[in-house]
Amino acid sequence: MAEMSPLRRRMIEDMTIRNLSPATQRSYLHAVSRFSQYFGRSPDRLGLEDVRAYQVHLASKGVAWGSLNQVVCALRFFYGVTLGRETIPERIVYARAPRKLPTVLGGDEIVRFLESVSSLKARVALTTAYAAGLRVSEVAALKVSDIDSSRMVMRIAHGKGGKERYAMLSAPLLGILRSYWRLARPPLYLFSGRAPDKPIEPTVLHAACRLGDRCGWARQAGQRACAAAQLRHPPSGERCRHSYHPGFAGPREPIDDRALYARLHAGHRQHNESPGPAFSECDAARIRGGSAAGVRTGRRLSPSR
């Protein structure tokens, strides 16, 4: 194995000090390494004109704007932090991001898509992603103790960028999760993987999107949902408004998701699984029940007696 250069080691230390994620560190190192290989020289001997020439080269090859900006972030960090050349980073320009309308499935399409997923665990996980506006990786990392039925929220401990937040928990979704909990009894993670103490892999849910549909129209939509890492939900800026649908034009109008949960409950019954009682207004007091002692034991998912 080749010995690590002092410059590379210093950049790794700078990223570690700033608590950048391992994926970000690998991305930055790869980008700087490719930049150095393109010119055949050490990156600390390259200047702003070299950076501009490299950007022109990448743009001429048709590299996507996201990849271009990833290179820009890596070079700005390298020159500004590792080399301490404060005047260079601000002169390295970003690529303009194209603004596109998101492709959103209709309510009935979402229901048919979720009903086509044969695995109970994957179906409930994808329903959670749609109902709460979560990324697939965030759903996979959910623990039983993250479900707070007393405040009707879910704690997202492993969000993008290591940021924690709370997501809204609707009463119908809580009913579905309780029905699933009674059937699966997950010990730690709500959607466990092959090992009970490990979470399900996001790739398993991606595969469920690709292979689980029984309708010809849903196959392409399922693949796009995997690429978007969520079920055609509004983009991250709209994630907190999970009960609203983008629609086609004009102001956003709320949609009623009760039909979605009712049909999913019917799907459970078709698989000879008892989903428990459906949510109704008279059950509000019981549904919202939960004690502080249930945080670590998962009792917040089980119905109050």
PDB file of C-alpha atoms in Angstrom:
ATOM      1  CA  MET A   1       0.000   0.000   0.000  1.00  0.00           C
ATOM      2  CA  ALA A   2       1.333   3.404  -0.978  1.00  0.00           C
ATOM      3  CA  GLU A   3       2.232   5.745   1.870  1.00  0.00           C
ATOM      4  CA  MET A   4      -0.207   8.602   2.417  1.00  0.00           C
ATOM      5  CA  SER A   5       1.173  12.003   1.489  1.00  0.00           C
ATOM      6  CA  PRO A   6       1.355  14.708   4.199  1.00  0.00           C
ATOM      7  CA  LEU A   7      -1.012  16.901   2.187  1.00  0.00           C
ATOM      8  CA  ARG A   8      -3.683  14.203   1.987  1.00  0.00           C
ATOM      9  CA  ARG A   9      -3.261  13.415   5.686  1.00  0.00           C
ATOM     10  CA  ARG A  10      -3.669  17.091   6.573  1.00  0.00           C
ATOM     11  CA  MET A  11      -6.867  17.363   4.529  1.00  0.00           C
ATOM     12  CA  ILE A  12      -8.275  14.275   6.246  1.00  0.00           C
ATOM     13  CA  GLU A  13      -7.431  15.759   9.645  1.00  0.00           C
ATOM     14  CA  ASP A  14      -9.090  19.066   8.690  1.00  0.00           C
ATOM     15  CA  MET A  15     -12.274  17.250   7.670  1.00  0.00           C
ATOM     16  CA  THR A  16     -12.217  15.090  10.799  1.00  0.00           C
ATOM     17  CA  ILE A  17     -11.854  18.126  13.057  1.00  0.00           C
ATOM     18  CA  ARG A  18     -14.916  19.678  11.403  1.00  0.00           C
ATOM     19  CA  ASN A  19     -16.866  16.424  11.851  1.00  0.00           C
ATOM     20  CA  LEU A  20     -17.625  15.918   8.168  1.00  0.00           C
ATOM     21  CA  SER A  21     -19.358  12.632   7.452  1.00  0.00           C
ATOM     22  CA  PRO A  22     -17.295   9.708   6.084  1.00  0.00           C
ATOM     23  CA  ALA A  23     -19.177   9.909   2.787  1.00  0.00           C
ATOM     24  CA  THR A  24     -18.343  13.610   2.445  1.00  0.00           C
ATOM     25  CA  GLN A  25     -14.699  12.954   3.239  1.00  0.00           C
ATOM     26  CA  ARG A  26     -14.461  10.258   0.578  1.00  0.00           C
ATOM     27  CA  SER A  27     -16.167  12.527  -1.933  1.00  0.00           C
ATOM     28  CA  TYR A  28     -13.809  15.458  -1.245  1.00  0.00           C
ATOM     29  CA  LEU A  29     -10.693  13.291  -1.402  1.00  0.00           C
ATOM     30  CA  HIS A  30     -11.814  11.706  -4.655  1.00  0.00           C
ATOM     31  CA  ALA A  31     -12.561  15.092  -6.237  1.00  0.00           C
ATOM     32  CA  VAL A  32      -9.198  16.597  -5.279  1.00  0.00           C
ATOM     33  CA  SER A  33      -7.388  13.455  -6.412  1.00  0.00           C
ATOM     34  CA  ARG A  34      -9.068  13.570  -9.852  1.00  0.00           C
ATOM     35  CA  PHE A  35      -8.245  17.276 -10.101  1.00  0.00           C
ATOM     36  CA  SER A  36      -4.589  16.530  -9.405  1.00  0.00           C
ATOM     37  CA  GLN A  37      -4.478  13.613 -11.846  1.00  0.00           C
ATOM     38  CA  TYR A  38      -5.951  15.720 -14.651  1.00  0.00           C
ATOM     39  CA  PHE A  39      -2.974  18.099 -14.551  1.00  0.00           C
ATOM     40  CA  GLY A  40      -0.401  15.523 -13.423  1.00  0.00           C
ATOM     41  CA  ARG A  41       0.788  17.735 -10.580  1.00  0.00           C
ATOM     42  CA  SER A  42       0.296  18.060  -6.847  1.00  0.00           C
ATOM     43  CA  PRO A  43      -2.881  20.092  -6.140  1.00  0.00           C
ATOM     44  CA  ASP A  44      -1.027  22.575  -3.927  1.00  0.00           C
ATOM     45  CA  ARG A  45       0.931  23.647  -7.033  1.00  0.00           C
ATOM     46  CA  LEU A  46      -2.234  24.428  -8.991  1.00  0.00           C
ATOM     47  CA  GLY A  47      -3.962  27.794  -8.930  1.00  0.00           C
ATOM     48  CA  LEU A  48      -7.257  29.477  -9.710  1.00  0.00           C
ATOM     49  CA  GLU A  49      -6.759  29.360 -13.498  1.00  0.00           C
ATOM     50  CA  ASP A  50      -6.197  25.617 -13.251  1.00  0.00           C
ATOM     51  CA  VAL A  51      -9.419  25.263 -11.303  1.00  0.00           C
ATOM     52  CA  ARG A  52     -11.282  27.224 -13.980  1.00  0.00           C
ATOM     53  CA  ALA A  53      -9.786  25.078 -16.750  1.00  0.00           C
ATOM     54  CA  TYR A  54     -10.824  21.940 -14.899  1.00  0.00           C
ATOM     55  CA  GLN A  55     -14.377  23.230 -14.524  1.00  0.00           C
ATOM     56  CA  VAL A  56     -14.516  23.958 -18.253  1.00  0.00           C
ATOM     57  CA  HIS A  57     -13.278  20.426 -18.922  1.00  0.00           C
ATOM     58  CA  LEU A  58     -15.979  18.864 -16.724  1.00  0.00           C
ATOM     59  CA  ALA A  59     -18.713  21.031 -18.229  1.00  0.00           C
ATOM     60  CA  SER A  60     -17.637  20.098 -21.768  1.00  0.00           C
ATOM     61  CA  LYS A  61     -17.998  16.416 -20.864  1.00  0.00           C
ATOM     62  CA  GLY A  62     -21.608  16.991 -19.809  1.00  0.00           C
ATOM     63  CA  VAL A  63     -21.099  16.332 -16.108  1.00  0.00           C
ATOM     64  CA  ALA A  64     -24.278  16.968 -14.139  1.00  0.00           C
ATOM     65  CA  TRP A  65     -24.553  20.182 -12.167  1.00  0.00           C
ATOM     66  CA  GLY A  66     -24.705  18.263  -8.885  1.00  0.00           C
ATOM     67  CA  SER A  67     -21.376  16.567  -9.597  1.00  0.00           C
ATOM     68  CA  LEU A  68     -19.858  19.885 -10.664  1.00  0.00           C
ATOM     69  CA  ASN A  69     -20.883  21.519  -7.410  1.00  0.00           C
ATOM     70  CA  GLN A  70     -19.509  18.563  -5.476  1.00  0.00           C
ATOM     71  CA  VAL A  71     -16.121  19.222  -7.059  1.00  0.00           C
ATOM     72  CA  VAL A  72     -16.462  22.930  -6.273  1.00  0.00           C
ATOM     73  CA  CYS A  73     -17.161  22.197  -2.596  1.00  0.00           C
ATOM     74  CA  ALA A  74     -14.137  19.908  -2.413  1.00  0.00           C
ATOM     75  CA  LEU A  75     -11.787  22.441  -4.025  1.00  0.00           C
ATOM     76  CA  ARG A  76     -13.108  25.319  -1.927  1.00  0.00           C
ATOM     77  CA  PHE A  77     -12.433  23.283   1.198  1.00  0.00           C
ATOM     78  CA  PHE A  78      -9.000  22.225  -0.004  1.00  0.00           C
ATOM     79  CA  TYR A  79      -7.813  25.727  -0.881  1.00  0.00           C
ATOM     80  CA  GLY A  80      -9.587  27.585   1.888  1.00  0.00           C
ATOM     81  CA  VAL A  81      -8.988  25.235   4.812  1.00  0.00           C
ATOM     82  CA  THR A  82      -6.150  22.847   4.061  1.00  0.00           C
ATOM     83  CA  LEU A  83      -3.940  25.333   2.164  1.00  0.00           C
ATOM     84  CA  GLY A  84      -5.233  28.439   3.927  1.00  0.00           C
ATOM     85  CA  ARG A  85      -5.584  30.482   0.733  1.00  0.00           C
ATOM     86  CA  GLU A  86      -8.585  32.519   1.791  1.00  0.00           C
ATOM     87  CA  THR A  87      -8.962  34.514  -1.424  1.00  0.00           C
ATOM     88  CA  ILE A  88      -9.351  31.529  -3.766  1.00  0.00           C
ATOM     89  CA  PRO A  89     -12.504  29.742  -2.513  1.00  0.00           C
ATOM     90  CA  GLU A  90     -14.837  32.704  -3.013  1.00  0.00           C
ATOM     91  CA  ARG A  91     -13.714  32.947  -6.653  1.00  0.00           C
ATOM     92  CA  ILE A  92     -14.537  29.306  -7.455  1.00  0.00           C
ATOM     93  CA  VAL A  93     -18.059  29.537  -8.845  1.00  0.00           C
ATOM     94  CA  TYR A  94     -20.877  27.062  -8.406  1.00  0.00           C
ATOM     95  CA  ALA A  95     -22.939  25.645 -11.263  1.00  0.00           C
ATOM     96  CA  ARG A  96     -26.478  26.976 -11.470  1.00  0.00           C
ATOM     97  CA  ALA A  97     -29.017  24.378 -10.400  1.00  0.00           C
ATOM     98  CA  PRO A  98     -31.891  23.879 -12.870  1.00  0.00           C
ATOM     99  CA  ARG A  99     -35.333  24.382 -11.369  1.00  0.00           C
ATOM    100  CA  LYS A 100     -37.694  21.572 -12.310  1.00  0.00           C
ATOM    101  CA  LEU A 101     -41.163  20.645 -11.207  1.00  0.00           C
ATOM    102  CA  PRO A 102     -41.223  17.443  -9.143  1.00  0.00           C
ATOM    103  CA  THR A 103     -43.073  14.425 -10.496  1.00  0.00           C
ATOM    104  CA  VAL A 104     -45.785  13.590  -7.978  1.00  0.00           C
ATOM    105  CA  LEU A 105     -48.074  10.569  -7.978  1.00  0.00           C
ATOM    106  CA  GLY A 106     -51.767  11.083  -7.312  1.00  0.00           C
ATOM    107  CA  GLY A 107     -53.512   9.777  -4.216  1.00  0.00           C
ATOM    108  CA  ASP A 108     -54.997   6.727  -5.948  1.00  0.00           C
ATOM    109  CA  GLU A 109     -51.669   5.971  -7.611  1.00  0.00           C
ATOM    110  CA  ILE A 110     -49.924   6.034  -4.238  1.00  0.00           C
ATOM    111  CA  VAL A 111     -52.509   3.634  -2.803  1.00  0.00           C
ATOM    112  CA  ARG A 112     -52.145   1.187  -5.714  1.00  0.00           C
ATOM    113  CA  PHE A 113     -48.366   1.476  -5.503  1.00  0.00           C
ATOM    114  CA  LEU A 114     -48.279   0.646  -1.788  1.00  0.00           C
ATOM    115  CA  GLU A 115     -50.813  -2.153  -2.152  1.00  0.00           C
ATOM    116  CA  SER A 116     -48.585  -3.762  -4.764  1.00  0.00           C
ATOM    117  CA  VAL A 117     -45.716  -4.219  -2.272  1.00  0.00           C
ATOM    118  CA  SER A 118     -46.029  -7.812  -1.064  1.00  0.00           C
ATOM    119  CA  SER A 119     -43.792  -7.599   2.023  1.00  0.00           C
ATOM    120  CA  LEU A 120     -45.600  -6.311   5.114  1.00  0.00           C
ATOM    121  CA  LYS A 121     -42.462  -4.736   6.543  1.00  0.00           C
ATOM    122  CA  ALA A 122     -41.579  -2.942   3.311  1.00  0.00           C
ATOM    123  CA  ARG A 123     -45.173  -1.820   2.770  1.00  0.00           C
ATOM    124  CA  VAL A 124     -45.448  -0.290   6.255  1.00  0.00           C
ATOM    125  CA  ALA A 125     -41.996   1.309   5.920  1.00  0.00           C
ATOM    126  CA  LEU A 126     -42.876   2.923   2.586  1.00  0.00           C
ATOM    127  CA  THR A 127     -46.237   4.028   3.971  1.00  0.00           C
ATOM    128  CA  THR A 128     -44.373   5.722   6.811  1.00  0.00           C
ATOM    129  CA  ALA A 129     -42.075   7.437   4.321  1.00  0.00           C
ATOM    130  CA  TYR A 130     -45.040   8.797   2.389  1.00  0.00           C
ATOM    131  CA  ALA A 131     -47.199   9.750   5.374  1.00  0.00           C
ATOM    132  CA  ALA A 132     -44.461  11.571   7.313  1.00  0.00           C
ATOM    133  CA  GLY A 133     -42.333  12.832   4.407  1.00  0.00           C
ATOM    134  CA  LEU A 134     -39.208  10.878   5.369  1.00  0.00           C
ATOM    135  CA  ARG A 135     -36.272   9.703   3.333  1.00  0.00           C
ATOM    136  CA  VAL A 136     -35.887   5.964   2.972  1.00  0.00           C
ATOM    137  CA  SER A 137     -32.668   6.059   5.030  1.00  0.00           C
ATOM    138  CA  GLU A 138     -34.521   7.908   7.808  1.00  0.00           C
ATOM    139  CA  VAL A 139     -37.306   5.328   7.855  1.00  0.00           C
ATOM    140  CA  ALA A 140     -34.786   2.498   8.011  1.00  0.00           C
ATOM    141  CA  ALA A 141     -33.102   4.052  11.073  1.00  0.00           C
ATOM    142  CA  LEU A 142     -36.335   4.540  13.050  1.00  0.00           C
ATOM    143  CA  LYS A 143     -36.389   2.917  16.460  1.00  0.00           C
ATOM    144  CA  VAL A 144     -39.443   1.878  18.435  1.00  0.00           C
ATOM    145  CA  SER A 145     -38.565   4.468  21.064  1.00  0.00           C
ATOM    146  CA  ASP A 146     -38.607   7.224  18.416  1.00  0.00           C
ATOM    147  CA  ILE A 147     -42.408   6.980  18.138  1.00  0.00           C
ATOM    148  CA  ASP A 148     -43.929   9.434  20.620  1.00  0.00           C
ATOM    149  CA  SER A 149     -47.689   8.889  20.661  1.00  0.00           C
ATOM    150  CA  SER A 150     -48.237  11.353  23.505  1.00  0.00           C
ATOM    151  CA  ARG A 151     -47.033  14.266  21.365  1.00  0.00           C
ATOM    152  CA  MET A 152     -47.823  12.630  17.992  1.00  0.00           C
ATOM    153  CA  VAL A 153     -44.319  13.085  16.609  1.00  0.00           C
ATOM    154  CA  MET A 154     -41.465  10.877  15.416  1.00  0.00           C
ATOM    155  CA  ARG A 155     -37.873  11.633  16.355  1.00  0.00           C
ATOM    156  CA  ILE A 156     -35.563  11.515  13.321  1.00  0.00           C
ATOM    157  CA  ALA A 157     -32.127  10.924  14.817  1.00  0.00           C
ATOM    158  CA  HIS A 158     -30.224  10.191  11.605  1.00  0.00           C
ATOM    159  CA  GLY A 159     -31.323  12.852   9.166  1.00  0.00           C
ATOM    160  CA  LYS A 160     -29.306  14.190   6.275  1.00  0.00           C
ATOM    161  CA  GLY A 161     -26.137  15.902   7.445  1.00  0.00           C
ATOM    162  CA  GLY A 162     -26.435  14.364  10.910  1.00  0.00           C
ATOM    163  CA  LYS A 163     -29.282  16.742  11.801  1.00  0.00           C
ATOM    164  CA  GLU A 164     -31.967  15.609  14.202  1.00  0.00           C
ATOM    165  CA  ARG A 165     -35.573  16.750  13.875  1.00  0.00           C
ATOM    166  CA  TYR A 166     -39.148  15.784  14.641  1.00  0.00           C
ATOM    167  CA  ALA A 167     -41.644  14.636  12.012  1.00  0.00           C
ATOM    168  CA  MET A 168     -45.410  14.734  12.377  1.00  0.00           C
ATOM    169  CA  LEU A 169     -47.165  11.482  13.266  1.00  0.00           C
ATOM    170  CA  SER A 170     -50.755  11.228  12.071  1.00  0.00           C
ATOM    171  CA  ALA A 171     -53.274   9.177  14.025  1.00  0.00           C
ATOM    172  CA  PRO A 172     -54.023   6.778  11.101  1.00  0.00           C
ATOM    173  CA  LEU A 173     -50.300   6.131  10.646  1.00  0.00           C
ATOM    174  CA  LEU A 174     -49.968   5.462  14.368  1.00  0.00           C
ATOM    175  CA  GLY A 175     -52.738   2.875  14.044  1.00  0.00           C
ATOM    176  CA  ILE A 176     -50.899   1.157  11.194  1.00  0.00           C
ATOM    177  CA  LEU A 177     -47.621   1.175  13.129  1.00  0.00           C
ATOM    178  CA  ARG A 178     -49.318  -0.295  16.181  1.00  0.00           C
ATOM    179  CA  SER A 179     -50.856  -3.052  14.079  1.00  0.00           C
ATOM    180  CA  TYR A 180     -47.458  -3.780  12.578  1.00  0.00           C
ATOM    181  CA  TRP A 181     -45.810  -3.743  16.023  1.00  0.00           C
ATOM    182  CA  ARG A 182     -48.302  -6.305  17.345  1.00  0.00           C
ATOM    183  CA  LEU A 183     -47.467  -8.604  14.430  1.00  0.00           C
ATOM    184  CA  ALA A 184     -43.682  -8.170  14.202  1.00  0.00           C
ATOM    185  CA  ARG A 185     -42.719  -7.204  17.785  1.00  0.00           C
ATOM    186  CA  PRO A 186     -39.461  -5.481  16.718  1.00  0.00           C
ATOM    187  CA  PRO A 187     -37.087  -5.309  19.712  1.00  0.00           C
ATOM    188  CA  LEU A 188     -35.051  -2.196  18.860  1.00  0.00           C
ATOM    189  CA  TYR A 189     -35.433  -0.873  15.329  1.00  0.00           C
ATOM    190  CA  LEU A 190     -38.959  -0.455  14.048  1.00  0.00           C
ATOM    191  CA  PHE A 191     -37.991  -2.107  10.755  1.00  0.00           C
ATOM    192  CA  SER A 192     -35.215  -4.514  11.632  1.00  0.00           C
ATOM    193  CA  GLY A 193     -32.911  -6.209   9.166  1.00  0.00           C
ATOM    194  CA  ARG A 194     -31.669  -9.769   9.058  1.00  0.00           C
ATOM    195  CA  ALA A 195     -30.258  -9.342  12.557  1.00  0.00           C
ATOM    196  CA  PRO A 196     -32.845  -8.197  15.134  1.00  0.00           C
ATOM    197  CA  ASP A 197     -30.490  -5.521  16.487  1.00  0.00           C
ATOM    198  CA  LYS A 198     -29.711  -4.050  13.051  1.00  0.00           C
ATOM    199  CA  PRO A 199     -31.921  -1.768  10.924  1.00  0.00           C
ATOM    200  CA  ILE A 200     -33.228  -2.760   7.530  1.00  0.00           C
ATOM    201  CA  GLU A 201     -31.001  -1.750   4.628  1.00  0.00           C
ATOM    202  CA  PRO A 202     -32.384   1.096   2.477  1.00  0.00           C
ATOM    203  CA  THR A 203     -31.542  -1.001  -0.594  1.00  0.00           C
ATOM    204  CA  VAL A 204     -34.165  -3.529   0.543  1.00  0.00           C
ATOM    205  CA  LEU A 205     -36.832  -0.815   0.343  1.00  0.00           C
ATOM    206  CA  HIS A 206     -35.453   0.316  -3.008  1.00  0.00           C
ATOM    207  CA  ALA A 207     -35.787  -3.250  -4.264  1.00  0.00           C
ATOM    208  CA  ALA A 208     -39.356  -3.389  -2.952  1.00  0.00           C
ATOM    209  CA  CYS A 209     -40.150  -0.335  -5.071  1.00  0.00           C
ATOM    210  CA  ARG A 210     -38.670  -1.948  -8.168  1.00  0.00           C
ATOM    211  CA  LEU A 211     -39.880  -5.513  -7.789  1.00  0.00           C
ATOM    212  CA  GLY A 212     -42.941  -5.338  -5.589  1.00  0.00           C
ATOM    213  CA  ASP A 213     -45.412  -3.720  -7.954  1.00  0.00           C
ATOM    214  CA  ARG A 214     -47.995  -5.847  -9.702  1.00  0.00           C
ATOM    215  CA  CYS A 215     -49.177  -3.090 -12.048  1.00  0.00           C
ATOM    216  CA  GLY A 216     -47.403  -2.239 -15.289  1.00  0.00           C
ATOM    217  CA  TRP A 217     -47.853   1.511 -14.773  1.00  0.00           C
ATOM    218  CA  ALA A 218     -46.245   1.407 -11.341  1.00  0.00           C
ATOM    219  CA  ARG A 219     -42.928  -0.121 -12.381  1.00  0.00           C
ATOM    220  CA  GLN A 220     -41.463   3.036 -13.841  1.00  0.00           C
ATOM    221  CA  ALA A 221     -42.949   5.127 -11.040  1.00  0.00           C
ATOM    222  CA  GLY A 222     -41.418   2.770  -8.493  1.00  0.00           C
ATOM    223  CA  GLN A 223     -37.967   3.173 -10.025  1.00  0.00           C
ATOM    224  CA  ARG A 224     -38.341   6.945  -9.958  1.00  0.00           C
ATOM    225  CA  ALA A 225     -39.445   6.761  -6.336  1.00  0.00           C
ATOM    226  CA  CYS A 226     -36.263   4.875  -5.499  1.00  0.00           C
ATOM    227  CA  ALA A 227     -34.171   7.524  -7.219  1.00  0.00           C
ATOM    228  CA  ALA A 228     -35.978  10.224  -5.247  1.00  0.00           C
ATOM    229  CA  ALA A 229     -35.590   8.135  -2.051  1.00  0.00           C
ATOM    230  CA  GLN A 230     -39.208   8.775  -1.146  1.00  0.00           C
ATOM    231  CA  LEU A 231     -42.650   8.076  -2.573  1.00  0.00           C
ATOM    232  CA  ARG A 232     -43.079  11.064  -4.834  1.00  0.00           C
ATOM    233  CA  HIS A 233     -43.310  13.318  -1.818  1.00  0.00           C
ATOM    234  CA  PRO A 234     -42.591  17.068  -2.040  1.00  0.00           C
ATOM    235  CA  PRO A 235     -38.863  17.938  -2.042  1.00  0.00           C
ATOM    236  CA  SER A 236     -36.920  18.654   1.153  1.00  0.00           C
ATOM    237  CA  GLY A 237     -38.091  22.255   1.356  1.00  0.00           C
ATOM    238  CA  GLU A 238     -41.682  21.023   1.529  1.00  0.00           C
ATOM    239  CA  ARG A 239     -41.033  17.987   3.731  1.00  0.00           C
ATOM    240  CA  CYS A 240     -42.551  19.528   6.852  1.00  0.00           C
ATOM    241  CA  ARG A 241     -45.889  19.994   5.034  1.00  0.00           C
ATOM    242  CA  HIS A 242     -46.455  16.283   4.593  1.00  0.00           C
ATOM    243  CA  SER A 243     -50.271  16.445   4.399  1.00  0.00           C
ATOM    244  CA  TYR A 244     -50.318  18.703   1.362  1.00  0.00           C
ATOM    245  CA  HIS A 245     -50.152  17.757  -2.278  1.00  0.00           C
ATOM    246  CA  PRO A 246     -48.311  19.922  -4.853  1.00  0.00           C
ATOM    247  CA  GLY A 247     -51.133  19.625  -7.364  1.00  0.00           C
ATOM    248  CA  PHE A 248     -50.825  21.024 -10.874  1.00  0.00           C
ATOM    249  CA  ALA A 249     -51.185  24.783 -10.459  1.00  0.00           C
ATOM    250  CA  GLY A 250     -52.402  27.432  -8.085  1.00  0.00           C
ATOM    251  CA  PRO A 251     -52.396  27.305  -4.286  1.00  0.00           C
ATOM    252  CA  ARG A 252     -51.762  24.046  -2.484  1.00  0.00           C
ATOM    253  CA  GLU A 253     -54.882  22.305  -1.204  1.00  0.00           C
ATOM    254  CA  PRO A 254     -54.929  19.748   1.630  1.00  0.00           C
ATOM    255  CA  ILE A 255     -55.831  16.186   0.704  1.00  0.00           C
ATOM    256  CA  ASP A 256     -57.597  13.587   2.801  1.00  0.00           C
ATOM    257  CA  ASP A 257     -55.342  10.590   3.424  1.00  0.00           C
ATOM    258  CA  ARG A 258     -57.949   8.539   5.293  1.00  0.00           C
ATOM    259  CA  ALA A 259     -58.798   6.551   2.169  1.00  0.00           C
ATOM    260  CA  LEU A 260     -55.123   5.624   1.826  1.00  0.00           C
ATOM    261  CA  TYR A 261     -54.948   4.121   5.310  1.00  0.00           C
ATOM    262  CA  ALA A 262     -58.353   2.431   5.017  1.00  0.00           C
ATOM    263  CA  ARG A 263     -57.305   0.651   1.817  1.00  0.00           C
ATOM    264  CA  LEU A 264     -53.958  -0.321   3.304  1.00  0.00           C
ATOM    265  CA  HIS A 265     -55.786  -1.835   6.277  1.00  0.00           C
ATOM    266  CA  ALA A 266     -57.880  -3.779   3.771  1.00  0.00           C
ATOM    267  CA  GLY A 267     -54.640  -4.995   2.171  1.00  0.00           C
ATOM    268  CA  HIS A 268     -53.531  -6.341   5.564  1.00  0.00           C
ATOM    269  CA  ARG A 269     -56.773  -8.275   5.906  1.00  0.00           C
ATOM    270  CA  GLN A 270     -56.355  -9.810   2.460  1.00  0.00           C
ATOM    271  CA  HIS A 271     -53.046 -11.266   3.665  1.00  0.00           C
ATOM    272  CA  ASN A 272     -54.823 -12.848   6.683  1.00  0.00           C
ATOM    273  CA  GLU A 273     -53.191 -10.422   9.062  1.00  0.00           C
ATOM    274  CA  SER A 274     -55.101  -8.707  11.822  1.00  0.00           C
ATOM    275  CA  PRO A 275     -54.407  -4.973  11.619  1.00  0.00           C
ATOM    276  CA  GLY A 276     -56.339  -4.023  14.734  1.00  0.00           C
ATOM    277  CA  PRO A 277     -59.158  -1.501  14.890  1.00  0.00           C
ATOM    278  CA  ALA A 278     -59.130   1.378  12.439  1.00  0.00           C
ATOM    279  CA  PHE A 279     -58.789   4.895  13.796  1.00  0.00           C
ATOM    280  CA  SER A 280     -61.914   6.914  14.483  1.00  0.00           C
ATOM    281  CA  GLU A 281     -62.586  10.195  16.251  1.00  0.00           C
ATOM    282  CA  CYS A 282     -63.927   8.459  19.360  1.00  0.00           C
ATOM    283  CA  ASP A 283     -60.611   6.624  19.706  1.00  0.00           C
ATOM    284  CA  ALA A 284     -58.556   9.833  19.857  1.00  0.00           C
ATOM    285  CA  ALA A 285     -58.005   9.680  23.597  1.00  0.00           C
ATOM    286  CA  ARG A 286     -56.883   6.048  23.461  1.00  0.00           C
ATOM    287  CA  ILE A 287     -54.667   6.561  20.378  1.00  0.00           C
ATOM    288  CA  ARG A 288     -52.842   9.479  21.948  1.00  0.00           C
ATOM    289  CA  GLY A 289     -52.173   7.529  25.111  1.00  0.00           C
ATOM    290  CA  GLY A 290     -48.616   6.738  26.150  1.00  0.00           C
ATOM    291  CA  SER A 291     -46.410   6.995  29.186  1.00  0.00           C
ATOM    292  CA  ALA A 292     -42.921   8.315  29.695  1.00  0.00           C
ATOM    293  CA  ALA A 293     -41.873   4.869  30.870  1.00  0.00           C
ATOM    294  CA  GLY A 294     -42.664   3.505  27.417  1.00  0.00           C
ATOM    295  CA  VAL A 295     -39.877   5.403  25.706  1.00  0.00           C
ATOM    296  CA  ARG A 296     -37.317   2.669  26.083  1.00  0.00           C
ATOM    297  CA  THR A 297     -39.661  -0.315  25.969  1.00  0.00           C
ATOM    298  CA  GLY A 298     -41.701   0.471  22.892  1.00  0.00           C
ATOM    299  CA  ARG A 299     -44.988   0.794  24.847  1.00  0.00           C
ATOM    300  CA  ARG A 300     -45.779   4.008  23.054  1.00  0.00           C
ATOM    301  CA  LEU A 301     -46.707   1.923  20.053  1.00  0.00           C
ATOM    302  CA  SER A 302     -48.911  -0.473  21.952  1.00  0.00           C
ATOM    303  CA  PRO A 303     -52.510   0.691  22.551  1.00  0.00           C
ATOM    304  CA  SER A 304     -53.476   1.875  26.022  1.00  0.00           C
ATOM    305  CA  ARG A 305     -55.581  -0.518  28.022  1.00  0.00           C
TER     306      ARG A 305
END
